Coordinates of C-alpha atoms in Angstrom, one line a residue:
Chain A
M138 CA -64.3 -112.6 110.1
S139 CA -60.7 -112.4 109.1
F140 CA -59.9 -114.2 105.9
S141 CA -56.8 -115.1 104.0
R142 CA -56.4 -114.2 100.4
G143 CA -54.8 -115.8 97.4
F144 CA -51.1 -115.5 96.5
V145 CA -50.1 -113.7 93.3
F146 CA -47.1 -114.5 91.3
S147 CA -45.4 -112.4 88.7
R148 CA -45.7 -113.4 85.1
G149 CA -49.3 -114.5 85.6
F150 CA -48.5 -117.8 87.4
Y151 CA -50.5 -118.8 90.3
L152 CA -49.7 -121.5 92.8
S153 CA -51.9 -124.1 91.3
P154 CA -55.3 -124.2 89.5
G155 CA -56.7 -125.6 92.7
V156 CA -55.7 -122.6 94.7
S157 CA -57.0 -120.1 92.2
S158 CA -60.3 -121.8 91.9
F159 CA -60.5 -122.0 95.6
A160 CA -59.8 -118.4 96.0
K161 CA -62.7 -117.6 93.6
G162 CA -65.2 -120.0 95.0
F163 CA -64.5 -119.6 98.7
N164 CA -66.9 -117.6 100.8
P165 CA -66.8 -117.6 104.6
S166 CA -70.3 -117.8 106.1
S167 CA -71.5 -114.2 106.2
S168 CA -68.9 -112.0 104.7
T169 CA -67.6 -112.1 101.1
V170 CA -64.0 -111.2 100.6
R171 CA -62.9 -110.7 97.0
P172 CA -59.6 -112.3 96.3
L173 CA -56.9 -110.3 94.5
P174 CA -57.1 -110.5 90.8
F175 CA -54.2 -112.4 89.2
K176 CA -52.2 -110.1 87.1
K177 CA -49.3 -110.4 84.7
M178 CA -46.3 -108.5 85.8
A179 CA -43.3 -107.4 83.7
S180 CA -40.4 -108.4 85.9
P181 CA -39.9 -111.6 87.9
N182 CA -39.1 -109.6 91.1
N183 CA -42.1 -107.3 90.9
Y184 CA -44.6 -109.3 92.8
I185 CA -47.5 -108.2 94.9
S186 CA -46.6 -108.4 98.6
R187 CA -49.1 -110.4 100.5
S188 CA -50.3 -110.5 104.1
K189 CA -50.1 -113.7 106.1
Y190 CA -53.0 -116.2 106.2
T191 CA -54.9 -116.1 109.4
L192 CA -57.2 -118.4 111.3
P193 CA -60.8 -117.5 110.5
D194 CA -63.1 -116.9 113.5
L195 CA -65.5 -119.6 114.3
P196 CA -69.0 -118.3 113.6
Y197 CA -70.3 -119.8 116.9
D198 CA -69.1 -120.7 120.4
Y199 CA -67.0 -123.8 120.9
G200 CA -69.9 -125.3 122.8
A201 CA -72.6 -124.4 120.3
L202 CA -72.6 -127.7 118.5
E203 CA -73.1 -129.8 121.6
P204 CA -74.1 -132.5 122.2
F205 CA -73.2 -133.6 118.7
I206 CA -69.7 -132.3 118.7
S207 CA -68.2 -131.5 122.1
A208 CA -66.8 -128.1 123.1
E209 CA -63.5 -129.7 123.8
I210 CA -63.2 -131.1 120.3
M211 CA -64.2 -127.8 118.7
Q212 CA -61.8 -125.8 120.8
I213 CA -58.8 -128.0 120.1
H214 CA -59.8 -128.6 116.5
H215 CA -60.1 -124.9 115.7
S216 CA -57.5 -123.3 118.0
K217 CA -54.8 -125.9 117.7
H218 CA -55.2 -128.1 114.5
H219 CA -56.5 -125.4 112.2
Q220 CA -54.1 -122.8 113.6
A221 CA -51.2 -125.2 113.0
Y222 CA -52.2 -125.5 109.3
V223 CA -52.4 -121.7 109.1
N224 CA -48.9 -121.4 110.7
G225 CA -47.5 -124.1 108.5
L226 CA -48.9 -122.5 105.4
N227 CA -47.4 -119.2 106.2
V228 CA -44.0 -120.7 106.8
A229 CA -44.2 -122.8 103.6
E230 CA -45.4 -119.9 101.5
E231 CA -42.6 -117.7 102.8
K232 CA -40.0 -120.3 101.8
F233 CA -41.8 -120.8 98.5
E234 CA -41.6 -117.1 97.8
Q235 CA -37.9 -117.2 98.4
A236 CA -37.4 -120.2 96.1
F237 CA -39.5 -118.5 93.5
K238 CA -37.5 -115.3 93.6
E239 CA -34.3 -117.3 93.3
Q240 CA -35.8 -119.3 90.4
D241 CA -34.9 -122.4 92.4
V242 CA -37.2 -124.9 90.8
P243 CA -36.2 -128.0 92.8
G244 CA -36.6 -125.9 95.9
Q245 CA -40.1 -125.0 94.8
I246 CA -41.0 -128.6 94.1
A247 CA -39.6 -129.7 97.5
L248 CA -42.0 -127.3 99.2
Q249 CA -45.1 -128.6 97.4
S250 CA -45.8 -131.2 100.0
A251 CA -45.9 -128.7 102.9
L252 CA -48.0 -126.3 100.8
K253 CA -50.5 -129.0 99.9
F254 CA -50.7 -130.3 103.4
N255 CA -51.0 -127.0 105.2
G256 CA -52.8 -125.2 102.4
G257 CA -55.2 -128.0 102.1
G258 CA -55.7 -128.1 105.9
H259 CA -56.5 -124.4 105.9
V260 CA -58.8 -124.5 103.0
N261 CA -60.6 -127.6 104.2
H262 CA -61.2 -126.5 107.8
S263 CA -62.3 -123.0 106.7
L264 CA -65.0 -124.6 104.6
F265 CA -65.8 -127.0 107.4
W266 CA -66.6 -124.4 110.1
T267 CA -69.2 -122.8 107.9
N268 CA -70.6 -126.2 106.9
L269 CA -71.8 -126.5 110.6
A270 CA -74.2 -124.4 112.6
P271 CA -75.8 -124.7 116.0
T272 CA -79.3 -126.2 115.9
K273 CA -80.8 -122.9 116.9
E274 CA -79.2 -121.2 113.9
G275 CA -80.5 -123.8 111.4
G276 CA -78.0 -126.5 111.9
G277 CA -79.6 -129.8 110.9
E278 CA -82.5 -128.2 109.1
P279 CA -83.0 -130.3 106.0
P280 CA -82.2 -128.8 102.6
K281 CA -84.9 -127.6 100.2
G282 CA -85.3 -126.2 96.7
A283 CA -82.6 -126.7 94.1
L284 CA -80.2 -128.4 96.5
L285 CA -82.7 -131.0 97.6
S286 CA -83.7 -131.6 94.0
A287 CA -80.1 -132.1 93.0
I288 CA -79.6 -134.6 95.9
Q289 CA -82.8 -136.5 95.2
K290 CA -82.0 -136.7 91.5
E291 CA -78.6 -138.2 92.3
F292 CA -79.3 -140.3 95.3
G293 CA -83.0 -140.8 95.5
S294 CA -83.7 -139.1 98.8
L295 CA -81.8 -137.2 101.4
D296 CA -81.7 -140.2 103.7
D297 CA -80.2 -142.3 100.9
F298 CA -77.6 -139.6 100.3
I299 CA -76.7 -139.5 104.0
S300 CA -76.5 -143.2 104.2
K301 CA -74.2 -143.5 101.1
F302 CA -72.1 -140.5 102.2
N303 CA -71.6 -142.0 105.7
T304 CA -70.7 -145.5 104.4
T305 CA -68.2 -144.1 101.9
T306 CA -66.7 -141.6 104.3
A307 CA -66.5 -144.0 107.2
A308 CA -64.4 -146.3 104.9
V309 CA -61.7 -143.7 104.4
Q310 CA -58.4 -145.5 105.2
G311 CA -56.5 -143.3 107.7
S312 CA -57.0 -139.6 107.7
G313 CA -59.2 -137.7 105.2
W314 CA -62.4 -136.0 104.3
G315 CA -65.7 -136.9 102.8
W316 CA -67.2 -134.3 100.4
L317 CA -70.4 -133.5 98.5
G318 CA -69.1 -131.7 95.5
Y319 CA -70.6 -130.2 92.4
N320 CA -69.3 -131.6 89.1
K321 CA -69.4 -128.8 86.7
S322 CA -69.1 -130.8 83.5
S323 CA -71.8 -133.3 84.4
K324 CA -73.8 -130.8 86.4
R325 CA -74.2 -133.4 89.1
V326 CA -73.6 -133.5 92.8
E327 CA -71.3 -136.3 93.7
I328 CA -69.7 -137.8 96.8
V329 CA -65.9 -137.7 96.8
T330 CA -63.4 -138.8 99.5
L331 CA -59.9 -137.5 99.8
P332 CA -56.9 -138.5 101.9
N333 CA -55.1 -136.4 104.5
Q334 CA -55.6 -132.7 103.7
D335 CA -55.8 -133.0 99.9
P336 CA -58.2 -130.3 98.8
L337 CA -61.2 -131.1 96.6
T338 CA -60.2 -129.7 93.2
T339 CA -62.2 -131.9 90.8
H340 CA -65.5 -130.5 92.0
V341 CA -66.8 -127.4 93.6
P342 CA -66.8 -128.2 97.3
L343 CA -70.3 -128.0 98.8
L344 CA -70.1 -129.9 102.0
G345 CA -67.0 -131.4 103.7
I346 CA -66.8 -133.7 106.7
D347 CA -63.5 -134.2 108.5
V348 CA -62.8 -137.8 109.5
W349 CA -59.4 -137.3 110.8
E350 CA -59.5 -139.0 114.3
H351 CA -58.9 -135.6 115.9
A352 CA -62.3 -134.5 114.6
Y353 CA -64.2 -137.0 116.8
Y354 CA -61.9 -139.2 119.0
L355 CA -62.3 -137.4 122.3
Q356 CA -66.1 -137.9 122.1
Y357 CA -66.7 -140.9 119.9
K358 CA -63.4 -142.8 120.4
N359 CA -62.9 -145.3 117.6
V360 CA -66.5 -145.3 116.5
R361 CA -66.3 -143.1 113.5
P362 CA -69.7 -144.2 112.2
D363 CA -71.4 -142.7 115.4
Y364 CA -69.8 -139.4 114.7
L365 CA -71.0 -139.5 111.2
K366 CA -74.5 -140.2 112.3
A367 CA -74.5 -137.4 114.8
I368 CA -72.9 -134.7 112.7
W369 CA -76.0 -134.3 110.4
N370 CA -77.7 -132.7 113.4
V371 CA -75.5 -129.7 112.9
V372 CA -74.9 -129.6 109.2
N373 CA -75.7 -126.1 107.9
W374 CA -77.5 -126.9 104.6
K375 CA -78.0 -123.2 103.9
T376 CA -74.2 -122.8 103.2
V377 CA -74.3 -125.9 101.1
A378 CA -77.2 -124.4 99.1
E379 CA -75.4 -121.1 98.6
R380 CA -72.3 -122.8 97.3
L381 CA -74.3 -124.9 94.9
A382 CA -76.2 -121.8 93.6
K383 CA -72.9 -120.0 93.1
A384 CA -71.4 -123.0 91.3
Q385 CA -74.3 -123.5 89.1
S386 CA -74.4 -119.8 88.1
S387 CA -70.7 -119.4 87.7
S388 CA -69.5 -119.3 84.1
E389 CA -66.0 -120.6 84.8
Chain B
M271 CA -54.2 -148.9 125.4
Q272 CA -57.6 -150.6 125.9
I273 CA -59.2 -149.0 123.0
H274 CA -56.1 -149.2 120.8
H275 CA -55.8 -153.0 121.5
S276 CA -59.4 -154.2 121.9
K277 CA -61.0 -152.0 119.3
H278 CA -58.6 -150.7 116.7
H279 CA -56.3 -153.8 116.4
Q280 CA -59.3 -156.1 116.7
A281 CA -60.9 -154.2 113.8
Y282 CA -57.9 -154.8 111.7
V283 CA -57.9 -158.5 112.6
N284 CA -61.6 -158.7 111.7
G285 CA -61.1 -156.8 108.5
L286 CA -58.2 -158.9 107.5
N287 CA -60.2 -162.1 108.0
V288 CA -63.0 -160.8 105.9
A289 CA -60.7 -159.6 103.2
E290 CA -58.7 -162.8 103.1
E291 CA -61.9 -164.9 102.9
K292 CA -63.0 -162.9 99.9
F293 CA -59.6 -163.1 98.4
E294 CA -59.6 -166.8 98.7
Q295 CA -62.8 -166.9 96.8
A296 CA -61.6 -164.7 94.1
F297 CA -58.4 -166.7 93.9
K298 CA -60.3 -170.0 93.5
E299 CA -62.4 -168.4 90.8
Q300 CA -59.4 -167.1 89.0
D301 CA -61.0 -163.7 89.2
V302 CA -58.0 -161.4 88.8
P303 CA -59.8 -158.1 88.8
G304 CA -61.5 -159.2 92.0
Q305 CA -58.2 -160.1 93.6
I306 CA -56.8 -156.7 92.7
A307 CA -59.9 -155.0 94.0
L308 CA -59.2 -156.6 97.4
Q309 CA -55.6 -155.4 97.6
S310 CA -56.5 -152.2 99.4
A311 CA -58.4 -153.9 102.1
L312 CA -55.7 -156.6 102.5
K313 CA -53.0 -154.0 102.8
F314 CA -54.9 -151.8 105.2
N315 CA -56.1 -154.5 107.5
G316 CA -53.1 -156.8 107.0
G317 CA -50.7 -154.0 107.6
G318 CA -52.7 -152.9 110.6
H319 CA -52.5 -156.3 112.1
V320 CA -48.8 -156.7 111.4
N321 CA -47.9 -153.3 112.6
H322 CA -49.8 -153.4 115.8
S323 CA -48.6 -156.9 116.6
L324 CA -45.0 -155.6 116.3
F325 CA -45.9 -152.6 118.3
W326 CA -47.3 -154.3 121.5
T327 CA -44.0 -156.2 121.9
N328 CA -42.0 -153.0 121.2
L329 CA -43.4 -151.7 124.5
A330 CA -43.0 -152.9 128.0
P331 CA -43.8 -151.7 131.5
T332 CA -40.9 -150.0 133.2
K333 CA -40.7 -152.7 135.8
E334 CA -40.2 -155.2 133.0
G335 CA -37.4 -153.3 131.3
G336 CA -39.4 -150.8 129.4
G337 CA -37.2 -147.7 128.8
E338 CA -34.0 -149.5 129.7
P339 CA -31.5 -148.3 127.1
P340 CA -30.1 -150.6 124.5
K341 CA -26.6 -152.1 124.8
G342 CA -24.2 -154.3 122.8
A343 CA -24.7 -154.8 119.1
L344 CA -27.9 -152.7 118.9
L345 CA -26.4 -149.7 120.7
S346 CA -23.3 -149.9 118.4
A347 CA -25.5 -150.0 115.3
I348 CA -27.4 -147.0 116.5
Q349 CA -24.3 -145.0 117.5
K350 CA -22.6 -145.9 114.2
E351 CA -25.6 -144.5 112.3
F352 CA -26.8 -141.6 114.4
G353 CA -23.9 -140.7 116.7
S354 CA -25.6 -141.5 120.0
L355 CA -28.9 -142.9 121.3
D356 CA -30.1 -139.4 122.1
D357 CA -29.3 -138.2 118.6
F358 CA -31.2 -141.2 117.2
I359 CA -34.3 -140.5 119.4
S360 CA -34.2 -136.8 118.4
K361 CA -34.0 -137.6 114.7
F362 CA -36.6 -140.3 115.0
N363 CA -39.0 -138.0 116.8
T364 CA -38.6 -135.1 114.4
T365 CA -39.1 -137.4 111.4
T366 CA -42.0 -139.2 112.9
A367 CA -43.8 -136.2 114.2
A368 CA -43.7 -134.8 110.7
V369 CA -45.7 -137.7 109.2
Q370 CA -48.6 -136.1 107.4
G371 CA -51.9 -137.7 108.5
S372 CA -51.8 -141.2 109.9
G373 CA -48.8 -143.4 109.8
W374 CA -45.9 -145.0 111.6
G375 CA -42.2 -144.3 112.3
W376 CA -39.8 -147.2 112.1
L377 CA -36.3 -148.1 112.9
G378 CA -35.5 -150.8 110.4
Y379 CA -32.6 -152.9 109.4
N380 CA -31.4 -152.5 105.8
K381 CA -30.1 -155.9 104.8
S382 CA -28.2 -154.7 101.8
S383 CA -26.4 -151.8 103.4
K384 CA -26.3 -153.6 106.8
R385 CA -27.4 -150.3 108.4
V386 CA -30.2 -149.4 110.8
E387 CA -32.3 -146.6 109.3
I388 CA -35.4 -144.5 110.1
V389 CA -38.3 -145.0 107.8
T390 CA -41.8 -143.5 108.0
L391 CA -44.8 -145.0 106.3
P392 CA -48.4 -143.7 105.7
N393 CA -51.5 -145.3 107.1
Q394 CA -51.0 -149.0 107.8
D395 CA -48.5 -149.6 105.0
P396 CA -46.2 -152.3 106.4
L397 CA -42.5 -151.9 106.4
T398 CA -41.2 -154.1 103.6
T399 CA -37.9 -152.5 102.5
H400 CA -36.3 -153.1 105.9
V401 CA -36.6 -155.7 108.7
P402 CA -38.8 -154.0 111.2
L403 CA -37.0 -153.5 114.5
L404 CA -39.1 -150.8 116.3
G405 CA -42.3 -149.2 115.2
I406 CA -44.1 -146.2 116.8
D407 CA -47.8 -145.6 115.9
V408 CA -48.6 -142.0 115.2
W409 CA -52.2 -142.4 114.2
E410 CA -54.1 -139.9 116.3
H411 CA -55.8 -142.8 118.1
A412 CA -52.5 -143.8 119.5
Y413 CA -52.2 -140.7 121.7
Y414 CA -55.1 -138.3 121.3
L415 CA -57.1 -139.1 124.5
Q416 CA -54.0 -138.3 126.5
Y417 CA -51.8 -135.9 124.5
K418 CA -54.5 -134.3 122.3
N419 CA -52.9 -132.6 119.3
V420 CA -49.4 -132.6 120.8
R421 CA -47.9 -135.5 119.0
P422 CA -44.3 -134.5 120.0
D423 CA -45.2 -134.9 123.7
Y424 CA -46.4 -138.5 123.0
L425 CA -43.2 -139.1 121.1
K426 CA -41.1 -137.8 124.0
A427 CA -42.9 -139.9 126.6
I428 CA -43.0 -143.2 124.7
W429 CA -39.3 -143.9 125.0
N430 CA -39.9 -144.5 128.7
V431 CA -41.7 -147.7 127.8
V432 CA -39.8 -148.8 124.7
N433 CA -38.7 -152.4 125.0
W434 CA -35.2 -152.4 123.6
K435 CA -34.7 -156.1 124.3
T436 CA -37.2 -156.9 121.6
V437 CA -35.5 -154.5 119.2
A438 CA -32.2 -156.2 119.9
E439 CA -33.6 -159.6 119.3
R440 CA -35.0 -158.6 116.0
L441 CA -31.7 -157.1 115.0
A442 CA -29.8 -160.2 115.9
K443 CA -32.2 -162.3 114.0
A444 CA -32.0 -160.0 110.9
Q445 CA -28.2 -159.9 111.0
S446 CA -27.9 -163.7 111.3
S447 CA -30.6 -164.5 108.7
S448 CA -29.2 -165.6 105.4
E449 CA -32.4 -164.5 103.5

C-alpha cells in the first residue's frame, strides 16, 4: 500500500506537532512505513526534498462493506473525496515550501487553512479505511483483551460505549468526525468529536467515524443515526487494538 | 428537494422549538449558564430554519421566472460591484465551492457601505453582518444525491432556478429601510 510520509523542514522545524506525532503514530493496516526522521539542517535552503502524498489503496474492494456501507459510497468516498484531499494537500504543501524558502511568514500563515483542511482530510481518511473491514475479514468482531478492558473501564460495557459514541457523534453540527482516542496523560480512552477535517491531536487516534454527509447520504439520506448503527458491523477492532497497544507502549 | 425540505428543514424547525422551550425555562429561572449552554442549539437550529426559509424563496421554477436574469437597481448594484452578472456568478461560485465543510454562500447588502457583497458562512450560522439577499446551501445534503461530490456542477446548475425577483425585493427593502 502506498503511503505518504512526513515533511521535513530545515532548522529542525516541522509543520506542526500534530503532523509529527501523526507521522510517528500512523500505520496503514498491514505495512509499516517509517517516517523520515526530523533533522536539524545548517542552512535554510538545505531541505530534504520530498515526494508527493498519494492516495492509499483501500485494503478491500469497494463493495466489501455491503450492505452496511454501499459500494457506491465507498468508491466516491475513496476515489473522489479522499483523492481531492491528497491533491489539495500536495498543492498546499508545494506553495508552503515556496513561502518557507522565501521566509514569507504571512504567506505561510495564509496557507494554514488549506494545509489543515486537506492534510486533516488525508490523515483522517487514511485512518478510516483501516478502521473498517469486511465481515469475513473480522469487521464487526467485538474487541477483546486490553482494548475491551479499557472500554469497559471507561464506559461500562461495549454497548454503552457504542451508544454514547453514536449519540455524541450524531450530534456533530455540520461536517465532522467522531473519535475514540487514547489520552496519554490520563491513560484513558475517550470519545472526542471534531469539526470538518480537523485532525485529532489531543489524543492518539484509535477509531474514527466520518459523519460528513458524503460518508452516508447516498444510502442513509438524512438519517445519520442509521448509518452510525450500521457501521459497527464493519468496524475493524483489530486495528483499534493495535493502535491502543502502540500508544500504551510508546514512551513519547 | 423532498428530503431537504421535509426532513432537514423540518429537523431544524423541531430542534429550534425544543431549544427555545428550554431557553424559555432557563430564562424564567434566571439560569444564565443554562441559557449560554443552549446558544449552540439555538444558533444551529435557528440558523438552519432562517437560512432554509430564505433559500426556498430564492429559488423558483423556470416557468415562474426562475433563472430570469436580474434587471434595474439589482443588476446595477451587481455590475457596479462585480463588473457583470457573469463575473458575479463566477466569483460567487468559486468562493462558495471553496467553503470547507458545510455552509452557505450569500449575496448580502452591506448597509454601511451600501454595497452588495459575497459572504460565506460555516454550518448554519446566519448572515448577520449584511441583509441577506440570496443564499445558496452548499451542505452536501443540498446536492449529493444528484451531483455527488461535484459541488461546482451543482453551483453551475442552480442559477437556472434562482429567483432574482425575490433578491430584488430584498434589496429594495434593505435600501429603503432606515434601520
